[in-house]
Coordinates of C-alpha atoms in Angstrom, one line a residue:
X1 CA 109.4 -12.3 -138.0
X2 CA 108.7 -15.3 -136.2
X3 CA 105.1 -15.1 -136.1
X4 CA 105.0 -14.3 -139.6
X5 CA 104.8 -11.8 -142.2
X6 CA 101.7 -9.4 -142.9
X7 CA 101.4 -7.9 -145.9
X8 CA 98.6 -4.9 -146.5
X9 CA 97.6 -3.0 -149.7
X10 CA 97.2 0.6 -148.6
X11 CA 94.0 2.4 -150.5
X12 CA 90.5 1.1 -149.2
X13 CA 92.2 -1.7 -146.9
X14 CA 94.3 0.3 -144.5
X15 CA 93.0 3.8 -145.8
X16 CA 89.6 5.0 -147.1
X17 CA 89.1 6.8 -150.3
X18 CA 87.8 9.5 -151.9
X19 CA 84.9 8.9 -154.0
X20 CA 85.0 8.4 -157.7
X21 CA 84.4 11.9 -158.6
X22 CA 86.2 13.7 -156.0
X23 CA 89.6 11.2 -156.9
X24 CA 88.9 13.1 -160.3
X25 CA 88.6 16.4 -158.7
X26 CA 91.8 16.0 -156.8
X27 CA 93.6 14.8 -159.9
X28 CA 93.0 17.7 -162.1
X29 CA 93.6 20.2 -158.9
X30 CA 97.2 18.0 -158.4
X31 CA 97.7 18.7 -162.5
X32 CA 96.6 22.3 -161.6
X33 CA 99.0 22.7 -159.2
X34 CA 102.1 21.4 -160.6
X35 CA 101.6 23.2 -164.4
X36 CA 101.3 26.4 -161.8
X37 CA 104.3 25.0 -159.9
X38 CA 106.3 25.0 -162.8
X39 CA 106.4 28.4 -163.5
X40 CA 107.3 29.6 -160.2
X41 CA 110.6 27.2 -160.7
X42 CA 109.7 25.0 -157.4
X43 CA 111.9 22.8 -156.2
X44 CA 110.5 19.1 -156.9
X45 CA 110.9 18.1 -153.2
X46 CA 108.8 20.8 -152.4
X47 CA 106.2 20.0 -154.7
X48 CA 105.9 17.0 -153.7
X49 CA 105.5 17.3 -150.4
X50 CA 103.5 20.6 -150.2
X51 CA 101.6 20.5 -153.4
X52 CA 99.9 16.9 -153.3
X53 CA 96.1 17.0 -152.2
X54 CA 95.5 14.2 -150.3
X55 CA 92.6 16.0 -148.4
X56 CA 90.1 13.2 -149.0
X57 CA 91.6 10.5 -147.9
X58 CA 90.9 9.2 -144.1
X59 CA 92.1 6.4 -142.3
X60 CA 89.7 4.0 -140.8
X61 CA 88.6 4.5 -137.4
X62 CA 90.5 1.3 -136.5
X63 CA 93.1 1.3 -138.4
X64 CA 96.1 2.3 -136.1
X65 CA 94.8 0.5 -133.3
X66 CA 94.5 -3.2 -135.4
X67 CA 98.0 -2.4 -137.1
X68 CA 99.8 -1.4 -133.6
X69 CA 98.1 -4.5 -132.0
X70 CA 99.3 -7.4 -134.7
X71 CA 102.7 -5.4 -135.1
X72 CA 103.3 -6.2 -130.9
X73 CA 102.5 -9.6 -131.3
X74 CA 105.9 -9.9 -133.8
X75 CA 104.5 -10.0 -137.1
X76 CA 106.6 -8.2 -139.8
X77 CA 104.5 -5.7 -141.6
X78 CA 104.7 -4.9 -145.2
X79 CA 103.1 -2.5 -147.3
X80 CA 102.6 -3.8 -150.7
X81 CA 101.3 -1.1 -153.4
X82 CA 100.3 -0.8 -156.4
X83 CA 101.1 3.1 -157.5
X84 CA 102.7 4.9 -160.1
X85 CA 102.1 7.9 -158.5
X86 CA 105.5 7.6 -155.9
X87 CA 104.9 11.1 -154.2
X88 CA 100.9 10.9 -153.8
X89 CA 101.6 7.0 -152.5
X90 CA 104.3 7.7 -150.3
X91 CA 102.4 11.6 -148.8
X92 CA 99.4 9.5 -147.9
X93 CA 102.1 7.1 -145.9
X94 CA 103.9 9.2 -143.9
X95 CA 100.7 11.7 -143.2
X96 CA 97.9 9.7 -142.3
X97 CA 98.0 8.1 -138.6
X98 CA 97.4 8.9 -135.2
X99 CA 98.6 11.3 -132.1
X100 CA 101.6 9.2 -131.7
X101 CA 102.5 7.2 -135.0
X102 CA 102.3 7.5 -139.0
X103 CA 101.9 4.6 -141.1
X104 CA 104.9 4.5 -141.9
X105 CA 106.4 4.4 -138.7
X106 CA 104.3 1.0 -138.2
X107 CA 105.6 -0.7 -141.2
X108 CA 109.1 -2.2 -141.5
X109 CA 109.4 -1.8 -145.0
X110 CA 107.4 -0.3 -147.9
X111 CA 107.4 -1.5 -151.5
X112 CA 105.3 0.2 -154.5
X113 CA 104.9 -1.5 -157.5
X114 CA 106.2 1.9 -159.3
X115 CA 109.6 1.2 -157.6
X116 CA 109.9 -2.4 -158.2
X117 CA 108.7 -2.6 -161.6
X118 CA 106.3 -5.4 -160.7
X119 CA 102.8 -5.1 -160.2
X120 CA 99.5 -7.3 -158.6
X121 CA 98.9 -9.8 -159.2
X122 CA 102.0 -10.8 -160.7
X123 CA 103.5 -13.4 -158.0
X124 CA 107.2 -12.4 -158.4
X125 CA 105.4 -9.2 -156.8
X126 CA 105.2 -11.1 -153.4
X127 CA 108.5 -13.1 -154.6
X128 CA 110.6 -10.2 -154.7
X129 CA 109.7 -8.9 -151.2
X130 CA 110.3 -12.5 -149.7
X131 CA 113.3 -12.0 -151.5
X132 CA 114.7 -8.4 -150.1
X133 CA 113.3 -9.6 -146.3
X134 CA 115.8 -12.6 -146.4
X135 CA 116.4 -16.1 -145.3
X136 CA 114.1 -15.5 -142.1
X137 CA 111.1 -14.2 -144.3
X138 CA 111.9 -17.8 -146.6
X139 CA 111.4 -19.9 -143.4
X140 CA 107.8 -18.4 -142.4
X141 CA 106.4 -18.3 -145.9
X142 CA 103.8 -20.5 -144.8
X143 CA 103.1 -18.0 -142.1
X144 CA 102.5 -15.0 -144.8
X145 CA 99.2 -13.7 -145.4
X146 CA 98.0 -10.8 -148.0
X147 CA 95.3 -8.7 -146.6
X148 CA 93.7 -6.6 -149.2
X149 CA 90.2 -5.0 -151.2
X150 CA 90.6 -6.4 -154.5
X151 CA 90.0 -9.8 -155.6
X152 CA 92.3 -9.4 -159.1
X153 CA 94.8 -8.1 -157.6
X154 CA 96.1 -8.6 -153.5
X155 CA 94.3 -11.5 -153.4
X156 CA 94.8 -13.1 -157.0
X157 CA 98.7 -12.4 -156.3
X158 CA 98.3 -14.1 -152.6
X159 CA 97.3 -17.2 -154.4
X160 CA 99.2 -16.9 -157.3
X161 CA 102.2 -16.4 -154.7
X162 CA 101.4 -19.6 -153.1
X163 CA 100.9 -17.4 -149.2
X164 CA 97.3 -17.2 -147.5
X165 CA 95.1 -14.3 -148.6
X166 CA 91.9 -12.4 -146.3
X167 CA 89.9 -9.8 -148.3
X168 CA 88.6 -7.0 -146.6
X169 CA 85.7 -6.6 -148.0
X170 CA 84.7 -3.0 -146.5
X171 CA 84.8 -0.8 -149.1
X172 CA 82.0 -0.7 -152.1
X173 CA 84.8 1.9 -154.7
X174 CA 85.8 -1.6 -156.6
X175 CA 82.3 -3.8 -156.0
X176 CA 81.9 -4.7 -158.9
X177 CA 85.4 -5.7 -160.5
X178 CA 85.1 -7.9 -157.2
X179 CA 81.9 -9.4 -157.6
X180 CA 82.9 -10.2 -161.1
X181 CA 86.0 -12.0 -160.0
X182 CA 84.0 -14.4 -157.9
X183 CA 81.1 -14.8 -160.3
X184 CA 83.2 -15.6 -162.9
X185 CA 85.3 -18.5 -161.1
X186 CA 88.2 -16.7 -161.9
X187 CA 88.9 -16.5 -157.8
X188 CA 87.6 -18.9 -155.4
X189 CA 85.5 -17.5 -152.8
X190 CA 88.4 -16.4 -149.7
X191 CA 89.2 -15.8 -146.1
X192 CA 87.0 -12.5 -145.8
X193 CA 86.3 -10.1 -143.4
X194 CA 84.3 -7.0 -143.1
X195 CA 86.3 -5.1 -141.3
X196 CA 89.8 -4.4 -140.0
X197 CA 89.1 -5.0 -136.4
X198 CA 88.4 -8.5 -137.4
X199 CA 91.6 -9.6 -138.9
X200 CA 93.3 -10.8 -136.0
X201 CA 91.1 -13.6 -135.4
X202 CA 90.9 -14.4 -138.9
X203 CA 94.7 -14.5 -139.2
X204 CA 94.0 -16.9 -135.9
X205 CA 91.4 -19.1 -137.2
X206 CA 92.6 -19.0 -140.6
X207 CA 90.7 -22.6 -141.4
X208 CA 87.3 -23.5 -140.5
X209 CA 87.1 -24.4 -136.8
X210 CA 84.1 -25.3 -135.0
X211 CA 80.2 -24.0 -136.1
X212 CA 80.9 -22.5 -140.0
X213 CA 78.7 -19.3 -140.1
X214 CA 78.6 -16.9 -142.5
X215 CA 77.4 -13.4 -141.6
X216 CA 75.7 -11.0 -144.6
X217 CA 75.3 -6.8 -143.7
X218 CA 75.0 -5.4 -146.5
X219 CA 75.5 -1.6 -145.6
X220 CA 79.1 -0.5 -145.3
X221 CA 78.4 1.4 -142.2
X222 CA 76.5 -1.1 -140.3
X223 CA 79.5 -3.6 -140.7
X224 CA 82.3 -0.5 -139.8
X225 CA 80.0 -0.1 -136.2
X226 CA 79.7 -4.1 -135.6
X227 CA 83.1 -5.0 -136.6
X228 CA 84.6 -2.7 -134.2
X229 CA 82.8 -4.2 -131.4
X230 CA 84.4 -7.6 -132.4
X231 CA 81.5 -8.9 -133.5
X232 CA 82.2 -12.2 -136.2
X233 CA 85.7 -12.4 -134.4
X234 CA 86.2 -16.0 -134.9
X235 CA 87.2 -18.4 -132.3
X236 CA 87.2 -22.2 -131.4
X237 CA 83.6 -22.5 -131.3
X238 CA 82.6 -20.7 -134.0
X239 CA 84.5 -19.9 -137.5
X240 CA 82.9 -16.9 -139.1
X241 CA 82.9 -15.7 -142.7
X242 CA 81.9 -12.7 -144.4
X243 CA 79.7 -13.2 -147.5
X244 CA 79.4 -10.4 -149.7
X245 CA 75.1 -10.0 -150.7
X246 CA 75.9 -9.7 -153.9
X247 CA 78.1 -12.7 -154.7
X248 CA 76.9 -15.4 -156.7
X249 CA 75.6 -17.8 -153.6
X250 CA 76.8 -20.9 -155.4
X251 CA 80.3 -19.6 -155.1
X252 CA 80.5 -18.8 -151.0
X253 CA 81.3 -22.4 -150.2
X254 CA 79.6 -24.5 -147.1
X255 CA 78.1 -23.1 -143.8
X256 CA 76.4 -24.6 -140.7
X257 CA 74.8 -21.3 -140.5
X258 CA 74.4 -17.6 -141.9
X259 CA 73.2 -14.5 -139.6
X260 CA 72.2 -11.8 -141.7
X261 CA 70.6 -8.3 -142.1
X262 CA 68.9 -8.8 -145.7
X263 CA 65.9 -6.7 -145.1
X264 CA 68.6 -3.9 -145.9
X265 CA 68.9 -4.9 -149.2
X266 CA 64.8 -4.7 -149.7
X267 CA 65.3 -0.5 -148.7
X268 CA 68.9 -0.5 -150.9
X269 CA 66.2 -1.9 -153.6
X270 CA 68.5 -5.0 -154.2
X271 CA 65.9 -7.0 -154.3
X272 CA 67.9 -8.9 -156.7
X273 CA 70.0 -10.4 -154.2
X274 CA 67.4 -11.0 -152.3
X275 CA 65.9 -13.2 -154.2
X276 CA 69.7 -14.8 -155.0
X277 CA 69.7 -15.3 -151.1
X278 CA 65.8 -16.9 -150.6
X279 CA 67.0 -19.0 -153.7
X280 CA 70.2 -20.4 -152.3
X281 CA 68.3 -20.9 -149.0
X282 CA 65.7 -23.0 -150.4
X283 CA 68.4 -25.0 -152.0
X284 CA 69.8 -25.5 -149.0
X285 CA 68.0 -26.7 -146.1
X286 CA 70.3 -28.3 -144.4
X287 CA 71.9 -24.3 -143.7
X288 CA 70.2 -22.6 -140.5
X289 CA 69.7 -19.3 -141.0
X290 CA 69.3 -16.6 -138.7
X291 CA 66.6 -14.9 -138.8
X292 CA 64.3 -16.5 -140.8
X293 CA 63.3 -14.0 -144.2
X294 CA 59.7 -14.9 -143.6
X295 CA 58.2 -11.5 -142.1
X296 CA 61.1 -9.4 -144.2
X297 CA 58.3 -7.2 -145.8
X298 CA 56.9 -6.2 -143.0
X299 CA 60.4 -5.0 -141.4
X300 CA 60.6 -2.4 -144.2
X301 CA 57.7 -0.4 -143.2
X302 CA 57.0 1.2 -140.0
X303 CA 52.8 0.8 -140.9
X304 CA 53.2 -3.3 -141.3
X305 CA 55.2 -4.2 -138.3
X306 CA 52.3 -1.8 -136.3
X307 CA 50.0 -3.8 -137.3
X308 CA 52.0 -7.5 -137.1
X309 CA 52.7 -7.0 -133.4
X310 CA 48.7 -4.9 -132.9
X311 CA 47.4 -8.8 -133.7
X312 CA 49.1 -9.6 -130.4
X313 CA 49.2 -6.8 -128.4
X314 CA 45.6 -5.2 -129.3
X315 CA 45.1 -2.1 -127.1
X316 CA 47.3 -3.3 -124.4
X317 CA 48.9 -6.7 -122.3
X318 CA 48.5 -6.4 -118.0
X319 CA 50.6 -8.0 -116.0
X320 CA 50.7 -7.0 -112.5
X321 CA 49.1 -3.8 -113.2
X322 CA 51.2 -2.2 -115.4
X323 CA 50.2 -2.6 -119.4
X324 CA 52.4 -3.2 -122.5
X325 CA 50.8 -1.1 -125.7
X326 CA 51.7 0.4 -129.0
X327 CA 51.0 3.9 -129.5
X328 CA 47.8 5.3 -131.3
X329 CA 48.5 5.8 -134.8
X330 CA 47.3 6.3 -138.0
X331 CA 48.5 6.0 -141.5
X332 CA 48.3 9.1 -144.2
X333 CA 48.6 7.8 -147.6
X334 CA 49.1 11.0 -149.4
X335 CA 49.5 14.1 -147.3
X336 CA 48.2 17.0 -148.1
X337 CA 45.8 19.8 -146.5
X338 CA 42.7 16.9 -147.7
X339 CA 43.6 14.8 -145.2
X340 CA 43.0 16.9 -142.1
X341 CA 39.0 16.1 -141.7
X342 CA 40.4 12.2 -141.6
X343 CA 43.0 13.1 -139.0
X344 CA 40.8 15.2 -137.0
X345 CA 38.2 12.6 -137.0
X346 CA 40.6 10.0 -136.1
X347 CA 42.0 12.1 -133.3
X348 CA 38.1 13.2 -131.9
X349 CA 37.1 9.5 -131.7
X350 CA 40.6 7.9 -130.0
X351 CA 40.7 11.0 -127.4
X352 CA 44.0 12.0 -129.0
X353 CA 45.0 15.5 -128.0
X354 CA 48.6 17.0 -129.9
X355 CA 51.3 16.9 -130.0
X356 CA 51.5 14.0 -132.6
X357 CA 55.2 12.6 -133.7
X358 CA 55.1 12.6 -137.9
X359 CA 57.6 10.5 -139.4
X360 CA 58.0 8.3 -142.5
X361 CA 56.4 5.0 -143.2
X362 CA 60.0 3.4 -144.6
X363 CA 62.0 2.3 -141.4
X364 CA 64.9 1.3 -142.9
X365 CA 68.4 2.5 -144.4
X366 CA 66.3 4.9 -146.4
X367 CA 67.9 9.0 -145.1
X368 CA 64.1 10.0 -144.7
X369 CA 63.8 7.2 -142.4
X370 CA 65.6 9.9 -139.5
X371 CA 63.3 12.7 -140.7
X372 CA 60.6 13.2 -138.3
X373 CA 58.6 16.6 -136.7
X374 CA 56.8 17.3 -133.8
X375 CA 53.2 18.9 -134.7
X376 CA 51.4 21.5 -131.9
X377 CA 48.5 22.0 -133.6
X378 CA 46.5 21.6 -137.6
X379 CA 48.2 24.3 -139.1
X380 CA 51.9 22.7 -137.7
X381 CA 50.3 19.6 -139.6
X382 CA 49.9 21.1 -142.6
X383 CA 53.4 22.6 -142.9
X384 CA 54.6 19.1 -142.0
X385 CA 52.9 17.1 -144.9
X386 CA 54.9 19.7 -147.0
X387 CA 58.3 18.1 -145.8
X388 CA 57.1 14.6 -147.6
X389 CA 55.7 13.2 -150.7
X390 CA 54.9 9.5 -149.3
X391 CA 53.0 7.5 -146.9
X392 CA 53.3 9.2 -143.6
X393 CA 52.8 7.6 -139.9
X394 CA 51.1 10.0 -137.2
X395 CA 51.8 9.0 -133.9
X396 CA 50.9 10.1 -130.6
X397 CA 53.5 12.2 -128.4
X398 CA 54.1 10.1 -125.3
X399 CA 55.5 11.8 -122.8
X400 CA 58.4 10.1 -121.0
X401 CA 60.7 12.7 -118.6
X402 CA 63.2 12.8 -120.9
X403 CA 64.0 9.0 -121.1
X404 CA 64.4 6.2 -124.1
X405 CA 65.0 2.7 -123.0
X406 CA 67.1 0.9 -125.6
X407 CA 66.0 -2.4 -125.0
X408 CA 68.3 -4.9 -127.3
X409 CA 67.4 -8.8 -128.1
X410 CA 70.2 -10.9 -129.3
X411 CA 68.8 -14.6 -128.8
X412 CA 68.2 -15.5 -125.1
X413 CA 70.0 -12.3 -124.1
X414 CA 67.7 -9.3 -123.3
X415 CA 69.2 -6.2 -122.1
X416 CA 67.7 -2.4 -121.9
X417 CA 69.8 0.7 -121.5
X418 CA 68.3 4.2 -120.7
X419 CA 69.2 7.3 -123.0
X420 CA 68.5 10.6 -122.9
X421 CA 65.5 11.8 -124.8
X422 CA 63.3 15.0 -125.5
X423 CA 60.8 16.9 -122.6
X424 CA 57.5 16.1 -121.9
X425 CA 55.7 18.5 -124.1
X426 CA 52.3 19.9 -123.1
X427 CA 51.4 23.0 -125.2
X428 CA 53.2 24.8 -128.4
X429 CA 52.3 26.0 -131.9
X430 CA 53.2 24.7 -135.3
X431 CA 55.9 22.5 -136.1
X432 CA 59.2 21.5 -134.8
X433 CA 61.6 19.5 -137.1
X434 CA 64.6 17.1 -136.5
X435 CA 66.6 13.8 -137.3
X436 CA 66.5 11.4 -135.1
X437 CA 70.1 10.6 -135.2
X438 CA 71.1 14.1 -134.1
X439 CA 71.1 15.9 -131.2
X440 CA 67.5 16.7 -129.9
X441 CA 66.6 20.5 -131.1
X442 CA 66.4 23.1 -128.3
X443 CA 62.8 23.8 -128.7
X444 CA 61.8 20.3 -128.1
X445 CA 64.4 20.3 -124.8
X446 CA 63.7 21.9 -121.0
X447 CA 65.1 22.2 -117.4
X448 CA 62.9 19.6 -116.3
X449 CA 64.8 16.8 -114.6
X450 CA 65.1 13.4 -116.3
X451 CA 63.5 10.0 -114.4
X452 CA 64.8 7.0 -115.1
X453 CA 63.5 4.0 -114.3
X454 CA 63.8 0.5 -112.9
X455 CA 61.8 -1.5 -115.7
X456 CA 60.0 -4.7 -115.2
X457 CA 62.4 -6.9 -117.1
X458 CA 59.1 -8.6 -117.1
X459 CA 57.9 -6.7 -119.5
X460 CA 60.7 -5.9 -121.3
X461 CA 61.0 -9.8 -122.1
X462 CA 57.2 -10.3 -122.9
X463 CA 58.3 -6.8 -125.5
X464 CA 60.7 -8.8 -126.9
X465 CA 58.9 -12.3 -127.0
X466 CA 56.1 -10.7 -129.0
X467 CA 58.1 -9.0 -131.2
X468 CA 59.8 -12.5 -132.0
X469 CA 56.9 -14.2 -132.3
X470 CA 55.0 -11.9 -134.2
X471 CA 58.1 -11.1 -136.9
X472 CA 59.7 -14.5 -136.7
X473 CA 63.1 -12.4 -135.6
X474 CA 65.7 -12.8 -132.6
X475 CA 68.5 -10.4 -133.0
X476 CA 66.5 -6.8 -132.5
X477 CA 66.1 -3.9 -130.8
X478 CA 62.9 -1.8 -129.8
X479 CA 62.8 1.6 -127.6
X480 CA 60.1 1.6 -124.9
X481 CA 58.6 4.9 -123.4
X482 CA 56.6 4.7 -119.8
X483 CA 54.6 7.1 -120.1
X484 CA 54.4 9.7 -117.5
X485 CA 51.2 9.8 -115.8
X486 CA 50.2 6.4 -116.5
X487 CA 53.4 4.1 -116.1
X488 CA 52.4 2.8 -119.4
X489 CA 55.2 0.7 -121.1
X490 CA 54.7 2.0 -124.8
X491 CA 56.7 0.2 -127.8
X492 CA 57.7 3.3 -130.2
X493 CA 60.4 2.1 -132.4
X494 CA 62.0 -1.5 -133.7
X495 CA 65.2 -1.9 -135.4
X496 CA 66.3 -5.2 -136.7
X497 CA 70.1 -6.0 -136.5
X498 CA 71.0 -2.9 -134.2
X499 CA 74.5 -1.2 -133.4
X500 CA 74.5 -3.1 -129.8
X501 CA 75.9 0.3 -129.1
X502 CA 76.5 -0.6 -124.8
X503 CA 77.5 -3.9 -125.5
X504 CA 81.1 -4.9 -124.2
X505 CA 80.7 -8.7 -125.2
X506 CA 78.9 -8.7 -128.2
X507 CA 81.2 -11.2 -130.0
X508 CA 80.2 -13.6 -127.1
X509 CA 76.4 -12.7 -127.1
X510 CA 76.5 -13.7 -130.9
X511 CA 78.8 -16.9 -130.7
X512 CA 76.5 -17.9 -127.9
X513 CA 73.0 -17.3 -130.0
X514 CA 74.7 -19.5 -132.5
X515 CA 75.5 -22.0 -130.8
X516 CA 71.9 -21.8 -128.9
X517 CA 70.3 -21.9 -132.6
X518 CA 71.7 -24.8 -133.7
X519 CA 71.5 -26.9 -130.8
X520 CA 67.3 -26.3 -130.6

């Protein structure tokens, strides 16, 4: 207990769950259950710990790893909950965990408000645990922290309590209620995260140290993926904050700078936050932000940044002998069977043979974004306009032996990493469909043997100075293609704010682009 006492909320801080309608669901099959229960004379203890559906609730993919960590560094964990519900509460405890350990086996003791009588954010709440744990828990008070989802109640009682509070702000189930705590004054903007992995340095680095950033990623997933690579763990160079996008901006308190992924909220159509966000930047010069929302519109669609980084690139940049270009590609407004003449036309007078990659003008967030088909000929066309009801991109097939090159740009660090893509396609018929966030299909795979590259880092670099230039951008990534028979370097996709997937020192790569930002 030395180090101090942690004390979690369980439901959407250590446990994710089910939506809204399927908590309902699972209610009135638990009601179902029991009233059936009942008439077959059950024993209680039975029912409760047979009958209890807690099917949709899931851990979070960190979870055991962050709460086995902090537990061997000798803090005293507590679970703190709010429940009536005793048997649901305490089935959810002792079945979710890992290979080796429940939660409960983590936790030295376990307190639900239905037990103690008290509930958050009542401060005898936190008062009574202290209590129970003893003189040693007394002696480390200032050495207790709350970690928890909602703002009215973990950490309203944290503060109310008089211990330090972190909000994990990972979970959109309570967005609202929590934006409407902040907006309202009623709680002070707090230590936040955005996800579990991140805690231990924000237990750490509790107060400001170093560069103040704040970070903004609006989707839930994004943040889950980049806060389990440790990125926005703070240190002693640079303090980071999570700020929720849809916080009133005059609440979040004072940075030296904010790194964000706001062209999300354009394809969430949150464009009122946007404008909340352009508003407070204005107000606030003196605030460097990275990147600049400048060229934001043209992230959102695939047709725009074409034609941003086309004013650059034109048909194609030389340098010792081997040429940087963007694909041939058209746009199709409304597809239907009226615009094959165009297409054919367009196809006759760039030399454009098929197969042609169709996919989605949006880029971004948007499901359809993923959805894209492989056509072998006009009548394949056809059937794919039928998939869509918006402004399409056709793009010429480049074929690449079955390598992608990831190419990722965080500041001054450029790095590329080779994946394994689709065949070299020649000849077919119709139309082959896919996501491009699933496995490739079969139809569009062979037994021909992947070549991968040594790329001109060269070129990669020039790839990724245009791109900055042209989209006034600096944390990125973009897929290049060389094309088989030419050794063309072809620029196929971008993706602003990307997963960093093969990064081991991401956290590092971002304090250091920070630190880089401010200093030019």
């Amino acid at each position: 207990m030395e180090n101090g006492i942690l004390i979690f909320d369980l439901v959407n801080t250590l446990v994710k769950a089910p939506s809204c309608e399927a908590r309902k669901k699972l209610n009135q099959l638990n009601a179902s259950t029991y009233a059936k229960s009942d008439s077959d004379s059950l024993k209680e203890d039975k029912k409760e710990s047979t009958l209890i559906d807690i099917s949709g609730y899931r851990l979070w993919k960190d979870t055991m790893k962050v709460l086995k960590l902090l537990k061997n560094k000798g803090y005293c964990m507590i679970l703190a909950i709010n429940s009536s519900n005793i048997p649901k509460t305490n089935k959810i405890i002792d079945e979710l965990g890992d290979e080796t350990q429940k939660l409960r086996d983590i936790f030295h003791r376990v307190f639900i408000s239905g037990e103690l009588g008290i509930k958050k954010p009542d401060p005898n709440f936190i008062h009574t645990i202290i209590s129970i744990l003893g003189e040693n828990a007394s002696a480390v008070l200032d050495k207790t922290y709350i970690i928890g989802d909602m703002l009215d109640k973990d950490i309203a009682c944290g503060i109310n309590a008089g211990i330090k509070s972190i909000w994990l702000d990972i979970s959109a189930s309570d967005q609202e209620r929590n934006i409407e705590a902040i907006n309202s004054g009623r709680i002070k903007y707090p230590r936040t995260i955005s996800s579990l992995s991140l805690l231990e340095s924000a237990i750490e680095f509790y107060e400001p140290l170093g560069i103040k950033a704040g970070y903004i990623i609006p989707t839930a997933k994004k943040r889950e993926i980049i806060g389990m690579k440790g990125c926005f763990a703070s240190s002693n160079k640079v303090w980071y904050n999570f700020i929720d996008p849809y916080a009133d901006f005059s609440q979040i308190g004072s940075y030296d700078v904010i790194v964000h992924k706001a062209v999300d909220l354009l394809s969430m159509k949150k464009a009122h936050a946007l404008s909340s966000l352009r508003l407070f930047i204005d107000q606030h010069p003196d605030i460097k932000i990275i990147d600049s929302l400048e060229c934001i519109e043209y992230l959102l669609k695939r047709g725009d940044m074409y034609k941003k980084l086309q004013e650059t690139i034109g048909s194609g940049i030389f340098i010792n002998e081997m040429r940087l270009r963007l694909p041939w590609q058209i746009d199709i407004l409304q597809p239907s069977p009226d615009s094959i003449p165009f297409v054919r036309n367009e196809m006759e007078s760039h030399s454009i043979n098929f197969p042609l990659l169709v996919k989605t003008d949006q880029s971004s967030v948007s499901d359809l974004s993923h959805f894209m088909c492989v056509v072998f000929d006009f009548e394949g066309l056809i059937t794919a306009f039928t998939n869509f009801q918006e402004k399409l991109i056709l793009q010429e097939y480049i074929n690449h032996d079955k390598t992608v090159y990831k190419v990722y740009a965080l500041g001054e660090d450029i790095r590329y990493f080779s994946r394994p893509s689709c065949s070299n396609l020649v000849s077919g018929q119709g139309v082959v469909s896919f996501r491009s966030d699933q496995p490739w299909p079969q139809s569009l795979k062979s037994e021909d043997k992947q070549i991968i590259r040594d790329l001109s880092m060269e070129i990669v670099r020039l790839g990724a100075q245009i791109i900055t230039n042209s989209l006034k951008i600096t944390i990125f990534g973009y897929d290049i293609l060389v094309q088989s028979h030419t050794n063309d370097y072809i620029i196929v996709d971008l993706n602003v704010f990307p997963g960093f997937k093969e990064y081991s020192n991401l956290s590092e790569v971002m304090d250091q682009h920070i630190i880089n930002t401010l200093k030019n």
